[in-house]
PDB file of C-alpha atoms in Angstrom:
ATOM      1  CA  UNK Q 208       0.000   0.000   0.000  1.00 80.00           C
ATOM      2  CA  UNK Q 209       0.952   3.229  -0.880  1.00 91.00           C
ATOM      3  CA  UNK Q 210       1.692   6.146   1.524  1.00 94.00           C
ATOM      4  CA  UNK Q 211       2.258   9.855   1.419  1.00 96.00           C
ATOM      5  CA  UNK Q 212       3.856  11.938   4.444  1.00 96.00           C
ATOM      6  CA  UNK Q 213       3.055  15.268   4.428  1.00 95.00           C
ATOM      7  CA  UNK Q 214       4.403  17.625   6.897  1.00 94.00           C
ATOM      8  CA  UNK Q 215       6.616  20.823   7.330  1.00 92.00           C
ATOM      9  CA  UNK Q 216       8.739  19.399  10.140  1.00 92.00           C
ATOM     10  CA  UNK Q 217      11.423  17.638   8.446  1.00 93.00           C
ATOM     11  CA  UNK Q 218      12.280  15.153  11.460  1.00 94.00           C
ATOM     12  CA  UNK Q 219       8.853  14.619  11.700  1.00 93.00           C
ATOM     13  CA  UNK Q 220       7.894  13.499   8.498  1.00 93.00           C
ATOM     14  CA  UNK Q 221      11.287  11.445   7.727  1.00 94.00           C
ATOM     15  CA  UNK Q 222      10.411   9.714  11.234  1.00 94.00           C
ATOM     16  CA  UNK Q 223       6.869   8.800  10.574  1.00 94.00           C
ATOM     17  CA  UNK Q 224       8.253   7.864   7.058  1.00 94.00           C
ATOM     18  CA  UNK Q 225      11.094   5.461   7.987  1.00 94.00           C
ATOM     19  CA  UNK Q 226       8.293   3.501  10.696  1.00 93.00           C
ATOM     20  CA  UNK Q 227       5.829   3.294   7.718  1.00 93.00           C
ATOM     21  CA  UNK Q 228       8.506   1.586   5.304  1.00 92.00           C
ATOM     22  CA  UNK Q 229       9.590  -0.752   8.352  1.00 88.00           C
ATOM     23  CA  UNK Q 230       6.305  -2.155   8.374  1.00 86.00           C
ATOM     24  CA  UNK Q 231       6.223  -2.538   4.539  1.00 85.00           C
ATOM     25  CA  UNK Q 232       4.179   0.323   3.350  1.00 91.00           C
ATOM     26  CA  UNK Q 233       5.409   2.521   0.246  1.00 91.00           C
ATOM     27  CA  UNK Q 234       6.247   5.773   1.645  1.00 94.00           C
ATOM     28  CA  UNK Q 235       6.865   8.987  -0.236  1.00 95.00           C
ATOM     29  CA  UNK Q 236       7.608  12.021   1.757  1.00 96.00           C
ATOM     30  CA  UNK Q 237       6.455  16.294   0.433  1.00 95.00           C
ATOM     31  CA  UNK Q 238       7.202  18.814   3.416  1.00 94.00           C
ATOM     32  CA  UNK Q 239       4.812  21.257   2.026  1.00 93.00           C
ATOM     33  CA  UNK Q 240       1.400  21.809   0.395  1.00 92.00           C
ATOM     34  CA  UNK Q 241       1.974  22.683  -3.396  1.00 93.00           C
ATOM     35  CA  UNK Q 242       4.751  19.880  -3.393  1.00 94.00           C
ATOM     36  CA  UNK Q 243       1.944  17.213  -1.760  1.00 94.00           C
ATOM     37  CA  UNK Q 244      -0.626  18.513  -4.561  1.00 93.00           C
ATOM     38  CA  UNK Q 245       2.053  17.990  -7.605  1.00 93.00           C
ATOM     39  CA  UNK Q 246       2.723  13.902  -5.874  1.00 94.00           C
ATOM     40  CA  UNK Q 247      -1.190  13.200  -5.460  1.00 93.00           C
ATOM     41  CA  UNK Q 248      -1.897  14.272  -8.991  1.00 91.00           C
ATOM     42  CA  UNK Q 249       0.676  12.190 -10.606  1.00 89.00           C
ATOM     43  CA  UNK Q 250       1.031   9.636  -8.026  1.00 88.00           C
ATOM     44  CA  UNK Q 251      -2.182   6.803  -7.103  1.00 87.00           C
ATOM     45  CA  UNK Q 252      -1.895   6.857  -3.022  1.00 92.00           C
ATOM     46  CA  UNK Q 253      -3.440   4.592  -0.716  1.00 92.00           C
ATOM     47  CA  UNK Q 254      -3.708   7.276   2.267  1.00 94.00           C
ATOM     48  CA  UNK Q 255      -2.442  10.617   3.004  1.00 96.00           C
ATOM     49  CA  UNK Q 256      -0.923  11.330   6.632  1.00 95.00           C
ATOM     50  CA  UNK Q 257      -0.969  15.160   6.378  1.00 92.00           C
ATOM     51  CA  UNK Q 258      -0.099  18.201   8.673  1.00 92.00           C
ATOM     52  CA  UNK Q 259      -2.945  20.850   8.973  1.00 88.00           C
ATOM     53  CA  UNK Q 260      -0.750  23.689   9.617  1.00 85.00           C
ATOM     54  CA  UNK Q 261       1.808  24.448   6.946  1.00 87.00           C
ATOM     55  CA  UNK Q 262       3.065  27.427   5.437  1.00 84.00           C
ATOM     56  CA  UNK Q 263       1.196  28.365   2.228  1.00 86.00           C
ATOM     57  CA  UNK Q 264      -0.776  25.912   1.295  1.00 90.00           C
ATOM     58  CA  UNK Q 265      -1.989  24.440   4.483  1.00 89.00           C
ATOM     59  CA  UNK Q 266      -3.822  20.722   5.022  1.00 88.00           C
ATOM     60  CA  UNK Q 267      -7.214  22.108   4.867  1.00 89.00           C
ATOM     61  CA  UNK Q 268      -7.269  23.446   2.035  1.00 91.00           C
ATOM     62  CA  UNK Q 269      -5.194  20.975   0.310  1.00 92.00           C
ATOM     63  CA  UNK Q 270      -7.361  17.725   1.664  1.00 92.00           C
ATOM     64  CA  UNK Q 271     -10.332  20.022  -0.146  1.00 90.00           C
ATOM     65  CA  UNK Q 272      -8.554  20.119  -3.434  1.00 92.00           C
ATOM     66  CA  UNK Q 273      -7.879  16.655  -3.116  1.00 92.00           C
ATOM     67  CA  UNK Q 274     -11.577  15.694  -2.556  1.00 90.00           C
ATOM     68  CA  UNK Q 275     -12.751  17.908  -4.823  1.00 89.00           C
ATOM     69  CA  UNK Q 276     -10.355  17.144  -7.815  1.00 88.00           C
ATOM     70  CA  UNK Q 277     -12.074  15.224 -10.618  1.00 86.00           C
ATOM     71  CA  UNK Q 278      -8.993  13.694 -12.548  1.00 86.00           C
ATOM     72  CA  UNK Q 279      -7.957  11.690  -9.658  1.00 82.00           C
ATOM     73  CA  UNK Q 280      -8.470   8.093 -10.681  1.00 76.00           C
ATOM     74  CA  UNK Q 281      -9.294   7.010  -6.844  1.00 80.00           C
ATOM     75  CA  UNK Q 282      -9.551   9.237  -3.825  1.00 88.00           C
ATOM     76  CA  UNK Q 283      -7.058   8.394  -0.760  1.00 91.00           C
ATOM     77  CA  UNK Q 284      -7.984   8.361   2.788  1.00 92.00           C
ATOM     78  CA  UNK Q 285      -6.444  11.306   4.647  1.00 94.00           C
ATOM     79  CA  UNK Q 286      -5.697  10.873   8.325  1.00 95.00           C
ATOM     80  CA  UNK Q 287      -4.870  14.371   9.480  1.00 91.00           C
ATOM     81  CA  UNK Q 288      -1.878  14.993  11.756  1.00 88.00           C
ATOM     82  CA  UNK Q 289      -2.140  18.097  14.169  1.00 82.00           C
ATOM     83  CA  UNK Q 290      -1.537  19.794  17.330  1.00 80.00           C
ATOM     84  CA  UNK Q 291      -5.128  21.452  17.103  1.00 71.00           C
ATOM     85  CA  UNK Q 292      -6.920  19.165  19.181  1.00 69.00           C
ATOM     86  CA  UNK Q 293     -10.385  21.339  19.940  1.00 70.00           C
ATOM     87  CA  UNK Q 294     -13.495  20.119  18.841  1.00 72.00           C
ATOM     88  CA  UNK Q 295     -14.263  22.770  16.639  1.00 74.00           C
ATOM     89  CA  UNK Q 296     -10.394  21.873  14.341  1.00 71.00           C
ATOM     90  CA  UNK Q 297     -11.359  17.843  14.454  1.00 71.00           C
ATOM     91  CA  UNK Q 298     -15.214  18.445  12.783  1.00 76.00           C
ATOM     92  CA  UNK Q 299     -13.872  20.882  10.677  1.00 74.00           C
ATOM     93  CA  UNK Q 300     -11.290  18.758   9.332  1.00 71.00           C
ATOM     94  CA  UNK Q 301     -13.525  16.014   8.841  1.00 75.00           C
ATOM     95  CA  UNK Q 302     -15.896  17.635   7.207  1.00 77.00           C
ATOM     96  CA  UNK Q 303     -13.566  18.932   4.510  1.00 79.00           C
ATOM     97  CA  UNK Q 304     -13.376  15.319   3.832  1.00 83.00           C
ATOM     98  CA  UNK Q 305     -10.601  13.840   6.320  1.00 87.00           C
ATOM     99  CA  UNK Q 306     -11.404  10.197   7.338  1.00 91.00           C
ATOM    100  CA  UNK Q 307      -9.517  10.044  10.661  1.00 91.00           C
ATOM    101  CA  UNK Q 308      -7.901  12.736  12.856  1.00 89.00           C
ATOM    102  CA  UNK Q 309      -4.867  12.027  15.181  1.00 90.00           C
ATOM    103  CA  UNK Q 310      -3.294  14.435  17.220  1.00 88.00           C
ATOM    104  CA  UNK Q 311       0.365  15.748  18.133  1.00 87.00           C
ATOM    105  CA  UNK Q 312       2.250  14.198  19.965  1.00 87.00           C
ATOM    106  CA  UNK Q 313       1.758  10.185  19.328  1.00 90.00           C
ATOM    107  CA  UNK Q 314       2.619   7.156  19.721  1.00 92.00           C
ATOM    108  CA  UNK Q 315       3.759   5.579  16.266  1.00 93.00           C
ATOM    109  CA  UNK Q 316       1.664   2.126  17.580  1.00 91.00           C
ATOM    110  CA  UNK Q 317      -1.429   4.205  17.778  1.00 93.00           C
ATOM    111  CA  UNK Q 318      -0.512   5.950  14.071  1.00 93.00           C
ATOM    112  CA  UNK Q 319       0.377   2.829  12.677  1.00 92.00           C
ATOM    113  CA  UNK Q 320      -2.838   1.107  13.698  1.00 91.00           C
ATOM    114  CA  UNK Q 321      -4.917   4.220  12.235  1.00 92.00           C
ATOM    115  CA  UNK Q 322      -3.196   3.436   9.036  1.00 93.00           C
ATOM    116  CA  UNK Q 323      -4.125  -0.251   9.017  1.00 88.00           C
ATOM    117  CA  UNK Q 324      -7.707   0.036   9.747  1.00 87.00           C
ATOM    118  CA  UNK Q 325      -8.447   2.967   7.226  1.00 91.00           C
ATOM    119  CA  UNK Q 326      -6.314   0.977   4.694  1.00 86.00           C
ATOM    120  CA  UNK Q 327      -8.790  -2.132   4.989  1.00 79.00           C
ATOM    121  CA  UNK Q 328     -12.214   0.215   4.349  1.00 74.00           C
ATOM    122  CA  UNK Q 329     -14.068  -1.106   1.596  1.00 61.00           C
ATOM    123  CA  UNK Q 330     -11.496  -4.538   1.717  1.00 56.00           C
ATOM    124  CA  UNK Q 331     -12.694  -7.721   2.888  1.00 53.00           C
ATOM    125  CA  UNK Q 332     -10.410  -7.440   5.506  1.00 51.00           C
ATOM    126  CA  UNK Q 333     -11.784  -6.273   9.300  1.00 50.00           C
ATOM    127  CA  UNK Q 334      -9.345  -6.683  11.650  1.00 61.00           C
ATOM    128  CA  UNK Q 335      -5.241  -6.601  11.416  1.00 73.00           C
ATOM    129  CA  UNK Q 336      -5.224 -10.497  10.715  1.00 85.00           C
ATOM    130  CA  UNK Q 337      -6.467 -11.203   6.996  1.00 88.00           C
ATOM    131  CA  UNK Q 338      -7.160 -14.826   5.994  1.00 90.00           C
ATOM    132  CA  UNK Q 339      -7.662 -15.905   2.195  1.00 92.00           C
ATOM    133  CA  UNK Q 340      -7.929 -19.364   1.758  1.00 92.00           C
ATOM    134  CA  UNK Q 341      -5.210 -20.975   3.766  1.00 93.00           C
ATOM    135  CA  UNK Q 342      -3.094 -17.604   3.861  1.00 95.00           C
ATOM    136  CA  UNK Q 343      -3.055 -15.384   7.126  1.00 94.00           C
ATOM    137  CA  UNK Q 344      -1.451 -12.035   7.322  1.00 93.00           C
ATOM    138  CA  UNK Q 345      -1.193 -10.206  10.796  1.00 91.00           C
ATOM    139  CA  UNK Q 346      -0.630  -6.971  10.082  1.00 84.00           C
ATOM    140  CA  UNK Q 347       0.339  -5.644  13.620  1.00 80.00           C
ATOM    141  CA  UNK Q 348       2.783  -8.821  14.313  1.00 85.00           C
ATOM    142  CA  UNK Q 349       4.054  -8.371  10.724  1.00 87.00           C
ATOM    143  CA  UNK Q 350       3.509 -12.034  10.036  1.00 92.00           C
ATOM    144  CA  UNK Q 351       2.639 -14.430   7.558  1.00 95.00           C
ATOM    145  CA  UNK Q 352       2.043 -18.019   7.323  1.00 96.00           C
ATOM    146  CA  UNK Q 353       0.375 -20.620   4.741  1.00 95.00           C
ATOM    147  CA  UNK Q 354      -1.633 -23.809   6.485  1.00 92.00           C
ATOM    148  CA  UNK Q 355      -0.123 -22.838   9.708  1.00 92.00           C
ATOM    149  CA  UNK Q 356       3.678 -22.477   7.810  1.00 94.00           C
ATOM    150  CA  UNK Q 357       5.463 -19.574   8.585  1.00 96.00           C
ATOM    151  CA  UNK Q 358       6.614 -17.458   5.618  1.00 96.00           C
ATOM    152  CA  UNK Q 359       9.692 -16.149   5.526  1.00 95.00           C
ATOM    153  CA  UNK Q 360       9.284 -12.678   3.473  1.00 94.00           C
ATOM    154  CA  UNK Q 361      10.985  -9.737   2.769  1.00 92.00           C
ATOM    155  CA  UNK Q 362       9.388  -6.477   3.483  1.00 89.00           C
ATOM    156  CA  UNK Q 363       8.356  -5.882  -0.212  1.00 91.00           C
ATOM    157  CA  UNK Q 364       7.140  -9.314  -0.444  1.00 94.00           C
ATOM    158  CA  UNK Q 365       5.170  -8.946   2.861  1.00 93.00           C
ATOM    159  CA  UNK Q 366       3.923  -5.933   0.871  1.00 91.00           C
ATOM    160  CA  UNK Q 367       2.888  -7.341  -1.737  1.00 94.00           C
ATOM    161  CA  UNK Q 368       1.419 -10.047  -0.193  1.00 95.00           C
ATOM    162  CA  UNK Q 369      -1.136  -8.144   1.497  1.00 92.00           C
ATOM    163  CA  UNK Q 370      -2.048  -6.644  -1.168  1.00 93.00           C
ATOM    164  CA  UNK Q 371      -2.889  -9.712  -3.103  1.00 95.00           C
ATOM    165  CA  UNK Q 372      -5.203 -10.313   0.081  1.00 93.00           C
ATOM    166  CA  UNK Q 373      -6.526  -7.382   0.042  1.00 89.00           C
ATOM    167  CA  UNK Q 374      -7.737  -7.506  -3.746  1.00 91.00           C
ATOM    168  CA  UNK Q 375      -8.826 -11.188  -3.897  1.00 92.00           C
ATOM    169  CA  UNK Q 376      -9.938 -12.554  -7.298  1.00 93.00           C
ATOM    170  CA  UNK Q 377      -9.348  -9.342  -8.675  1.00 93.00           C
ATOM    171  CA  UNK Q 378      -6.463  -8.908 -11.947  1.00 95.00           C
ATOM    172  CA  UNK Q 379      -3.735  -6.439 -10.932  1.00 95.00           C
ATOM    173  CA  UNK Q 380      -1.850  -5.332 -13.270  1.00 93.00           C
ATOM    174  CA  UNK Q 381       1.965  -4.774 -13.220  1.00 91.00           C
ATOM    175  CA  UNK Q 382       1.365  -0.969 -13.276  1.00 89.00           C
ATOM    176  CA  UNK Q 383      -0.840  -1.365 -10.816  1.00 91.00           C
ATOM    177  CA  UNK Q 384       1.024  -2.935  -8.196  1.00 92.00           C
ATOM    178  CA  UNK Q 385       3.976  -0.882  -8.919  1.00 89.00           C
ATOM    179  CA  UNK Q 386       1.537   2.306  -8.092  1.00 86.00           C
ATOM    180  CA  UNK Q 387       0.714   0.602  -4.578  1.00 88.00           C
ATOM    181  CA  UNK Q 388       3.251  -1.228  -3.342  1.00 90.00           C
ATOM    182  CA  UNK Q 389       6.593   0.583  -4.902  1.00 88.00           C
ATOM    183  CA  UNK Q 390       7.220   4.463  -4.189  1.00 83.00           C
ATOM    184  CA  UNK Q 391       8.483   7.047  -6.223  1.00 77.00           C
ATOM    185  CA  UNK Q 392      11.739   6.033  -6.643  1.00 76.00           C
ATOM    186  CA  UNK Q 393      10.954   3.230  -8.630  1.00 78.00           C
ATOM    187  CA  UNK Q 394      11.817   2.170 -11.816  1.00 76.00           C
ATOM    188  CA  UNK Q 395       8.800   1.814 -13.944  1.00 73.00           C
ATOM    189  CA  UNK Q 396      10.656   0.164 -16.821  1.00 71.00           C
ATOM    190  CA  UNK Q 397      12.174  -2.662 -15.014  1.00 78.00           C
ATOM    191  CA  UNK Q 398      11.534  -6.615 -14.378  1.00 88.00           C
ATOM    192  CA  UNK Q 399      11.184  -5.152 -10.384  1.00 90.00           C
ATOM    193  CA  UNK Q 400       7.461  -6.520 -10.317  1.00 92.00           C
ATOM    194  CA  UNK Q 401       7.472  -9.847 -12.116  1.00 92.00           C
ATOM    195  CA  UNK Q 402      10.540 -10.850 -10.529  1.00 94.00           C
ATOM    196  CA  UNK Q 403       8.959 -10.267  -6.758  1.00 94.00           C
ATOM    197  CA  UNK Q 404       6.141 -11.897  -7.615  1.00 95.00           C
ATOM    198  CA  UNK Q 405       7.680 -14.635  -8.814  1.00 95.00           C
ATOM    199  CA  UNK Q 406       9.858 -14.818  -5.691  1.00 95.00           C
ATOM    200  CA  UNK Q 407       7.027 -14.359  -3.644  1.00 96.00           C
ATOM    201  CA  UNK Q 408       4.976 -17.949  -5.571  1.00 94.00           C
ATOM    202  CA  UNK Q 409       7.925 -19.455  -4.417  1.00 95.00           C
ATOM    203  CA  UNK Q 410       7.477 -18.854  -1.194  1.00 95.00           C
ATOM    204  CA  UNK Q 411       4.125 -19.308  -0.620  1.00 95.00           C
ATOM    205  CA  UNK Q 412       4.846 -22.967  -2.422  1.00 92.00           C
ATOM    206  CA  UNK Q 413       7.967 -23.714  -0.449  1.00 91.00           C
ATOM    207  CA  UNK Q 414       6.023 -26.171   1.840  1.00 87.00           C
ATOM    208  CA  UNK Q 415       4.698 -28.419  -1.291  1.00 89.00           C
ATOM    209  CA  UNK Q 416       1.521 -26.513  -1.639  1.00 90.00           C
ATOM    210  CA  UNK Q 417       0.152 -26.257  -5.063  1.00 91.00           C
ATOM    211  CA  UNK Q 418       0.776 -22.902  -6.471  1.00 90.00           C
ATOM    212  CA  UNK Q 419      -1.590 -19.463  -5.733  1.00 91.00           C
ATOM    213  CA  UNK Q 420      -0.707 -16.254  -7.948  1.00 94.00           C
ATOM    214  CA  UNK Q 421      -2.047 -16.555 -11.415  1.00 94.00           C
ATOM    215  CA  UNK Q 422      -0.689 -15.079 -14.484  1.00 94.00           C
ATOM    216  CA  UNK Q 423      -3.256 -13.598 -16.472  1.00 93.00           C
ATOM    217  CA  UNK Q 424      -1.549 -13.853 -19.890  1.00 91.00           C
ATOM    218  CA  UNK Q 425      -1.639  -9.721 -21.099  1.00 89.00           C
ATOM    219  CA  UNK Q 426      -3.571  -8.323 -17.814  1.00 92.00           C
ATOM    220  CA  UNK Q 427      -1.144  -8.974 -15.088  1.00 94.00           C
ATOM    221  CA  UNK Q 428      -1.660 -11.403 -11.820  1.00 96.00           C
ATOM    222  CA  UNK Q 429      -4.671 -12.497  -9.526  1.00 95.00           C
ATOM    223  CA  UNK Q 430      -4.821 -14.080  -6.041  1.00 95.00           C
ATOM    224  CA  UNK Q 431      -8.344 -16.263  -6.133  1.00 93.00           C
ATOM    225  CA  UNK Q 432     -10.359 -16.098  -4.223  1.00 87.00           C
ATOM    226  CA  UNK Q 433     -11.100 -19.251  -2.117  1.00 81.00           C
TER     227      UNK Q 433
END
């Protein structure tokens, strides 16, 4: 899943960043407004963490252009990220179109677990341990296992992984899951894709099981759905 940091404290933003990618999320990082606008309108994210008050272009307004911006092929979540914590700044925010509200200081457990749960709206998934068939992914734990086997995955893997769970029976394409599970910095016109998903069938057939990811000749890959 992909993630965008937005905030005008530096140490902040690098901070929340680097915990993010530790627990396998895509993270890409813009320390002010106009910078965040130019990455969501070129960039599909998965959920915005964003600072209300920046110079210039400040969260409010820029979680309203985001709602309100018709080219976008998929809105985000936005958890907002503030020291305002009066009633009046959290229904405000929300009603601009924010979906959760945290406030400064935090505990990166408590962000992380915000992410999670607004990440699995509208997913089949309810609660931090997703199960597809014989697969289980705890999210929290940062574990997975097939028929009670532990796998043994990198953090891109992991990544990916979950969001094959996430989408079951659904065809994701290579551009796709480069959008959402790859940042910025990578290479759209490389093998990066196919070769960790082919990794990652290994893996999850390590143990003897018959094989799970389908190739869809021309369309990309699918996870069935059990």
């Amino acid at each position: 899943m992909r993630v965008l940091v937005v905030d005008d404290e530096v140490d902040l933003a690098e901070a929340v960043a680097r915990g993010l990618r530790r627990e396998g999320y895509a993270v890409d990082v813009a320390f002010d407004g106009a910078e965040a606008l130019d990455k969501v309108t070129v960039n599909a994210y998965d959920l915005v963490c964003l600072d209300i008050t920046m110079p210039g272009l400040d969260g409010r307004e820029l979680c309203r252009r985001i709602r309100q911006d018709p080219t976008l092929s998929s809105q985000p979540r936005i958890l907002m990220l503030t020291a305002r914590d009066s009633l009046e700044d959290r229904v405000a925010g929300l009603d601009l179109g924010a979906d959760d509200y945290l406030v400064k200081p935090f505990a990166f457990p408590e962000l992380s677990a915000r992410v999670r749960t607004l990440l699995r709206r509208d997913t089949p998934a309810t609660s931090a341990v997703i199960r597809v068939g014989d697969l289980e992914l705890d999210e929290a734990k940062h574990l997975a296992s097939r028929s009670g086997r532990m796998l043994d995955l990198t953090a891109k893997e992991f990544s990916l992984l979950r969001y094959f769970m996430l989408h079951p029976g659904e065809v994701l394409s290579q551009e796709t899951l480069l959008e959402h599970v790859w940042d910025e910095h990578a290479d759209p016109f490389t093998n990066t894709v196919r070769v960790t998903v082919g990794t990652l069938r290994k893996k999850l057939s390590a143990g003897g099981e018959p094989p799970l990811i389908e190739t869809v000749i021309g369309r990309g890959y699918r996870l069935p759905e059990p």
